[in-house]
Tab-separated table of C-alpha atoms and ligand atoms in Angstrom:
chain	number	residue	atom	x	y	z
A	1	MET	CA	-40.824	-142.077	19.273
A	2	ASN	CA	-43.231	-139.031	18.709
A	3	PRO	CA	-46.170	-140.515	16.755
A	4	ASN	CA	-46.918	-137.260	15.064
A	5	LYS	CA	-43.300	-136.857	13.952
A	6	PRO	CA	-41.915	-140.182	13.151
A	7	ASP	CA	-38.511	-138.634	12.153
A	8	GLN	CA	-37.911	-137.367	15.712
A	9	LYS	CA	-35.618	-139.633	17.750
A	10	PRO	CA	-36.104	-139.640	21.458
A	11	GLY	CA	-33.989	-136.818	23.249
A	12	GLU	CA	-33.610	-134.823	20.073
A	13	ASP	CA	-35.168	-131.515	19.167
A	14	PRO	CA	-38.518	-131.628	17.182
A	15	ILE	CA	-37.996	-131.183	13.492
A	16	ARG	CA	-40.212	-128.593	11.723
A	17	ALA	CA	-42.747	-129.698	9.165
A	18	HIS	CA	-41.426	-128.072	6.242
A	19	VAL	CA	-38.621	-129.116	3.890
A	20	PHE	CA	-36.796	-127.063	1.373
A	21	ASP	CA	-34.440	-128.589	-1.216
A	22	GLY	CA	-34.325	-131.593	1.017
A	23	ILE	CA	-33.201	-129.719	3.989
A	24	ALA	CA	-35.238	-129.870	7.225
A	25	GLU	CA	-34.882	-127.509	10.245
A	26	TYR	CA	-34.898	-128.446	13.948
A	27	ASP	CA	-37.572	-126.573	15.822
A	28	ARG	CA	-35.321	-125.197	18.559
A	29	ARG	CA	-36.088	-122.490	21.209
A	30	LEU	CA	-33.566	-119.475	20.806
A	31	PRO	CA	-30.878	-119.799	23.467
A	32	ASN	CA	-31.136	-117.461	26.491
A	33	TRP	CA	-27.569	-115.801	25.858
A	34	TRP	CA	-29.001	-114.931	22.480
A	35	LEU	CA	-32.219	-113.495	23.746
A	36	ILE	CA	-30.500	-111.671	26.551
A	37	THR	CA	-27.989	-110.054	24.117
A	38	LEU	CA	-30.966	-109.015	21.836
A	39	TYR	CA	-32.918	-107.369	24.616
A	40	ALA	CA	-29.818	-105.738	26.168
A	41	SER	CA	-29.027	-104.180	22.921
A	42	ILE	CA	-32.387	-102.698	22.597
A	43	VAL	CA	-32.268	-101.238	26.047
A	44	PHE	CA	-28.779	-99.932	25.345
A	45	ALA	CA	-29.830	-98.268	21.965
A	46	ILE	CA	-32.653	-96.504	23.669
A	47	ILE	CA	-30.266	-95.104	26.567
A	48	TYR	CA	-27.714	-94.422	24.008
A	49	TRP	CA	-30.197	-92.497	21.752
A	50	MET	CA	-31.475	-90.509	24.541
A	51	ALA	CA	-27.890	-89.620	25.901
A	52	THR	CA	-26.410	-88.666	22.606
A	53	GLN	CA	-29.236	-87.144	20.665
A	54	HIS	CA	-31.935	-86.015	23.005
A	55	PHE	CA	-30.043	-84.555	26.141
A	56	ALA	CA	-26.885	-83.663	24.202
A	57	ARG	CA	-28.906	-81.783	21.707
A	58	ALA	CA	-30.786	-79.594	24.308
A	59	ASN	CA	-27.288	-78.913	25.816
A	60	ASP	CA	-25.983	-77.806	22.445
A	61	GLU	CA	-28.799	-75.320	22.250
A	62	THR	CA	-27.970	-73.711	25.468
A	63	ARG	CA	-24.240	-73.744	24.658
A	64	LEU	CA	-25.091	-72.062	21.287
A	65	ALA	CA	-27.244	-69.440	23.008
A	66	ALA	CA	-24.522	-68.623	25.379
A	67	GLU	CA	-21.960	-68.341	22.688
A	68	MET	CA	-24.084	-66.005	20.531
A	69	GLN	CA	-24.621	-63.724	23.672
A	70	ARG	CA	-20.897	-63.744	24.059
A	71	ILE	CA	-20.322	-62.753	20.554
A	72	GLU	CA	-22.969	-60.159	20.776
A	73	ALA	CA	-21.287	-58.689	23.855
A	74	GLU	CA	-17.947	-58.537	22.007
A	75	LYS	CA	-19.624	-56.855	19.349
A	76	ILE	CA	-21.322	-54.069	21.614
A	77	ALA	CA	-17.977	-53.715	23.582
A	78	SER	CA	-15.895	-53.207	20.463
A	79	SER	CA	-18.313	-51.048	18.738
A	80	ALA	CA	-17.093	-47.282	18.208
A	81	THR	CA	-20.376	-45.863	18.846
A	82	ALA	CA	-20.919	-44.183	22.144
A	83	LEU	CA	-23.287	-46.046	24.761
A	84	ASP	CA	-26.740	-44.727	23.504
A	85	ASP	CA	-29.892	-45.722	25.130
A	86	ALA	CA	-30.477	-48.502	22.633
A	87	THR	CA	-27.052	-50.080	23.248
A	88	LEU	CA	-27.510	-50.091	26.868
A	89	TRP	CA	-30.932	-51.578	26.741
A	90	LYS	CA	-29.334	-54.257	24.569
A	91	MET	CA	-26.700	-54.734	27.059
A	92	SER	CA	-29.225	-55.129	29.672
A	93	ARG	CA	-30.733	-58.231	28.255
A	94	ASN	CA	-27.359	-59.926	27.602
A	95	PRO	CA	-26.176	-62.140	30.676
A	96	VAL	CA	-22.450	-61.527	29.850
A	97	PHE	CA	-23.102	-57.837	30.991
A	98	VAL	CA	-25.690	-58.420	33.371
A	99	GLU	CA	-23.815	-61.005	35.314
A	100	ALA	CA	-20.547	-58.685	35.380
A	101	GLY	CA	-22.653	-55.741	36.509
A	102	ALA	CA	-24.371	-57.721	39.235
A	103	ALA	CA	-20.977	-58.688	40.719
A	104	THR	CA	-19.842	-55.034	40.709
A	105	PHE	CA	-23.181	-54.085	42.266
A	106	GLN	CA	-22.907	-56.588	45.044
A	107	SER	CA	-19.364	-55.511	45.994
A	108	THR	CA	-19.696	-51.777	45.389
A	109	CYS	CA	-23.286	-50.503	45.534
A	110	ALA	CA	-25.364	-53.021	47.719
A	111	SER	CA	-24.070	-51.304	50.911
A	112	CYS	CA	-26.322	-48.379	50.091
A	113	HIS	CA	-28.715	-49.623	47.700
A	114	ASN	CA	-29.378	-52.970	49.189
A	115	ALA	CA	-28.479	-56.393	47.553
A	116	ALA	CA	-31.905	-56.530	46.212
A	117	LEU	CA	-31.750	-53.023	44.818
A	118	THR	CA	-34.602	-51.919	47.065
A	119	GLY	CA	-32.961	-49.071	48.655
A	120	GLY	CA	-31.359	-48.066	51.990
A	121	ILE	CA	-28.960	-45.094	52.241
A	122	GLY	CA	-29.475	-44.765	48.588
A	123	PRO	CA	-32.905	-44.901	46.800
A	124	ASN	CA	-34.667	-47.974	45.455
A	125	LEU	CA	-33.319	-48.756	41.949
A	126	VAL	CA	-36.171	-51.298	40.935
A	127	ASP	CA	-39.247	-49.016	41.362
A	128	ASP	CA	-40.426	-46.466	38.783
A	129	VAL	CA	-39.420	-43.392	40.855
A	130	TRP	CA	-36.239	-41.815	39.582
A	131	ILE	CA	-34.770	-38.655	40.978
A	132	HIS	CA	-32.263	-38.249	38.200
A	133	GLY	CA	-34.102	-39.667	35.141
A	134	SER	CA	-34.770	-43.244	34.062
A	135	ASN	CA	-33.355	-43.342	30.697
A	136	PRO	CA	-30.274	-45.457	30.326
A	137	ALA	CA	-28.150	-42.358	29.634
A	138	ASP	CA	-29.421	-40.825	32.730
A	139	ILE	CA	-28.607	-43.598	34.933
A	140	LEU	CA	-25.093	-43.931	33.296
A	141	LYS	CA	-24.423	-40.272	33.994
A	142	THR	CA	-25.626	-40.587	37.693
A	143	VAL	CA	-23.503	-43.446	38.365
A	144	ASN	CA	-20.415	-41.892	36.566
A	145	GLU	CA	-20.664	-38.397	38.040
A	146	GLY	CA	-22.509	-39.219	41.286
A	147	VAL	CA	-24.597	-36.860	43.300
A	148	LEU	CA	-21.969	-35.783	45.768
A	149	ALA	CA	-24.069	-33.290	47.726
A	150	LYS	CA	-26.651	-36.160	48.450
A	151	GLY	CA	-24.120	-38.880	49.266
A	152	MET	CA	-23.922	-40.780	45.891
A	153	PRO	CA	-20.242	-41.115	45.070
A	154	ALA	CA	-19.036	-40.526	41.571
A	155	TRP	CA	-18.138	-44.054	40.336
A	156	GLY	CA	-16.637	-43.169	36.905
A	157	PRO	CA	-13.143	-42.432	38.120
A	158	VAL	CA	-13.304	-45.371	40.525
A	159	LEU	CA	-14.586	-48.190	38.314
A	160	GLY	CA	-13.904	-47.086	34.889
A	161	GLY	CA	-16.263	-46.986	31.863
A	162	LYS	CA	-16.729	-50.657	31.201
A	163	LYS	CA	-17.757	-51.572	34.867
A	164	VAL	CA	-19.995	-48.419	35.015
A	165	SER	CA	-21.864	-49.558	31.799
A	166	GLU	CA	-22.096	-53.011	33.029
A	167	VAL	CA	-23.706	-52.080	36.411
A	168	ALA	CA	-26.016	-49.753	34.587
A	169	ALA	CA	-26.934	-52.691	32.381
A	170	PHE	CA	-27.634	-54.626	35.594
A	171	ILE	CA	-29.988	-51.952	36.971
A	172	LEU	CA	-31.769	-51.740	33.585
A	173	SER	CA	-32.099	-55.689	33.509
A	174	LYS	CA	-34.527	-55.182	36.528
A	175	HIS	CA	-36.743	-52.982	34.266
A	176	ALA	CA	-38.876	-53.647	31.275
A	177	ALA	CA	-37.203	-52.512	28.036
A	178	PRO	CA	-39.223	-49.764	26.026
B	1	HEC	C1	-22.418	-44.512	49.997
B	1	HEC	C2	-23.710	-44.822	49.661
B	1	HEC	C3	-23.880	-45.109	48.133
B	1	HEC	C4	-23.195	-46.013	47.270
B	1	HEC	C5	-22.010	-46.934	47.706
B	1	HEC	C6	-23.830	-46.025	46.068
B	1	HEC	N1	-24.907	-45.073	46.025
B	1	HEC	FE1	-26.141	-44.777	44.506
B	1	HEC	N2	-27.015	-43.280	45.486
B	1	HEC	C7	-26.710	-42.985	46.730
B	1	HEC	C8	-27.605	-41.796	47.263
B	1	HEC	C9	-27.668	-41.215	48.628
B	1	HEC	C10	-28.485	-41.657	46.130
B	1	HEC	C11	-29.460	-40.568	45.907
B	1	HEC	C12	-28.928	-39.328	45.415
B	1	HEC	C13	-30.010	-38.223	45.510
B	1	HEC	O1	-30.874	-38.131	46.348
B	1	HEC	O2	-29.938	-37.310	44.532
B	1	HEC	C14	-27.939	-42.540	44.984
B	1	HEC	C15	-28.591	-42.500	43.803
B	1	HEC	C16	-28.206	-43.435	42.829
B	1	HEC	C17	-28.922	-43.481	41.617
B	1	HEC	C18	-29.857	-42.604	41.031
B	1	HEC	C19	-31.328	-43.076	41.428
B	1	HEC	C20	-32.411	-42.194	40.979
B	1	HEC	O3	-33.603	-42.306	41.612
B	1	HEC	O4	-32.303	-41.397	40.112
B	1	HEC	C21	-28.400	-44.667	40.843
B	1	HEC	C22	-28.683	-45.061	39.479
B	1	HEC	C23	-27.349	-45.121	41.664
B	1	HEC	N3	-27.218	-44.396	42.930
B	1	HEC	C24	-26.530	-46.114	41.395
B	1	HEC	C25	-25.564	-46.656	42.124
B	1	HEC	C26	-24.540	-47.571	41.690
B	1	HEC	C27	-24.548	-48.315	40.400
B	1	HEC	C28	-23.684	-47.793	42.713
B	1	HEC	C29	-22.363	-48.615	42.726
B	1	HEC	C30	-21.526	-48.526	41.591
B	1	HEC	C31	-23.938	-46.963	43.789
B	1	HEC	N4	-25.174	-46.242	43.378
B	1	HEC	C32	-23.364	-46.729	45.070
B	1	HEC	C33	-25.803	-43.631	47.580
B	1	HEC	C34	-25.017	-44.506	47.188
């Protein structure tokens, strides 16, 4: 018998001092299975929130940006206007065109201009020195028509307009837009 708690029988949990409406409560420790469930749900909630709200949201933003670039690329590609300088600069900031142009460049142009565009048989395309003009329209014309006397083939008939504009966008992507 506990002298401070005369109601407590030996081997039984202590009883709390208060009584409401004649009802007394045992003063029991919360069972371990209950505590473990509580702490595990707190940990799970944090991990779940990070996975679904934090990381997934950042992922949404990059996916949205890529989708907007794809839509812009479709718009440029389908617009009836000729490829003026402004359009070519815009293409040069859009990875859809630049990546396609990079692939064409590596397969078709790198043998003469070097994979890093720094020149070889053909001149450097990333410095500020241009033989045939630095405007997007100039570059497009050089690639399309070539400089046959100097060993630069005409790529328009070989690659077609779409690939030539992509490869021009790729070259321009290495230069600061005005
Ligand atoms: C067989 C070698 C060869 C290949 C392949 C080649 N080029 Fe050239 N390119 C040249 C040469 C040589 C010149 C320099 C022409 C001159 O001196 O007038 C040149 C010049 C250029 C210029 C003008 C540079 C300036 O300073 O004005 C551009 C732009 C260019 N090439 C882009 C390309 C692209 C894009 C491709 C691939 C589609 C390509 N070239 C493939 C040899 C090549």
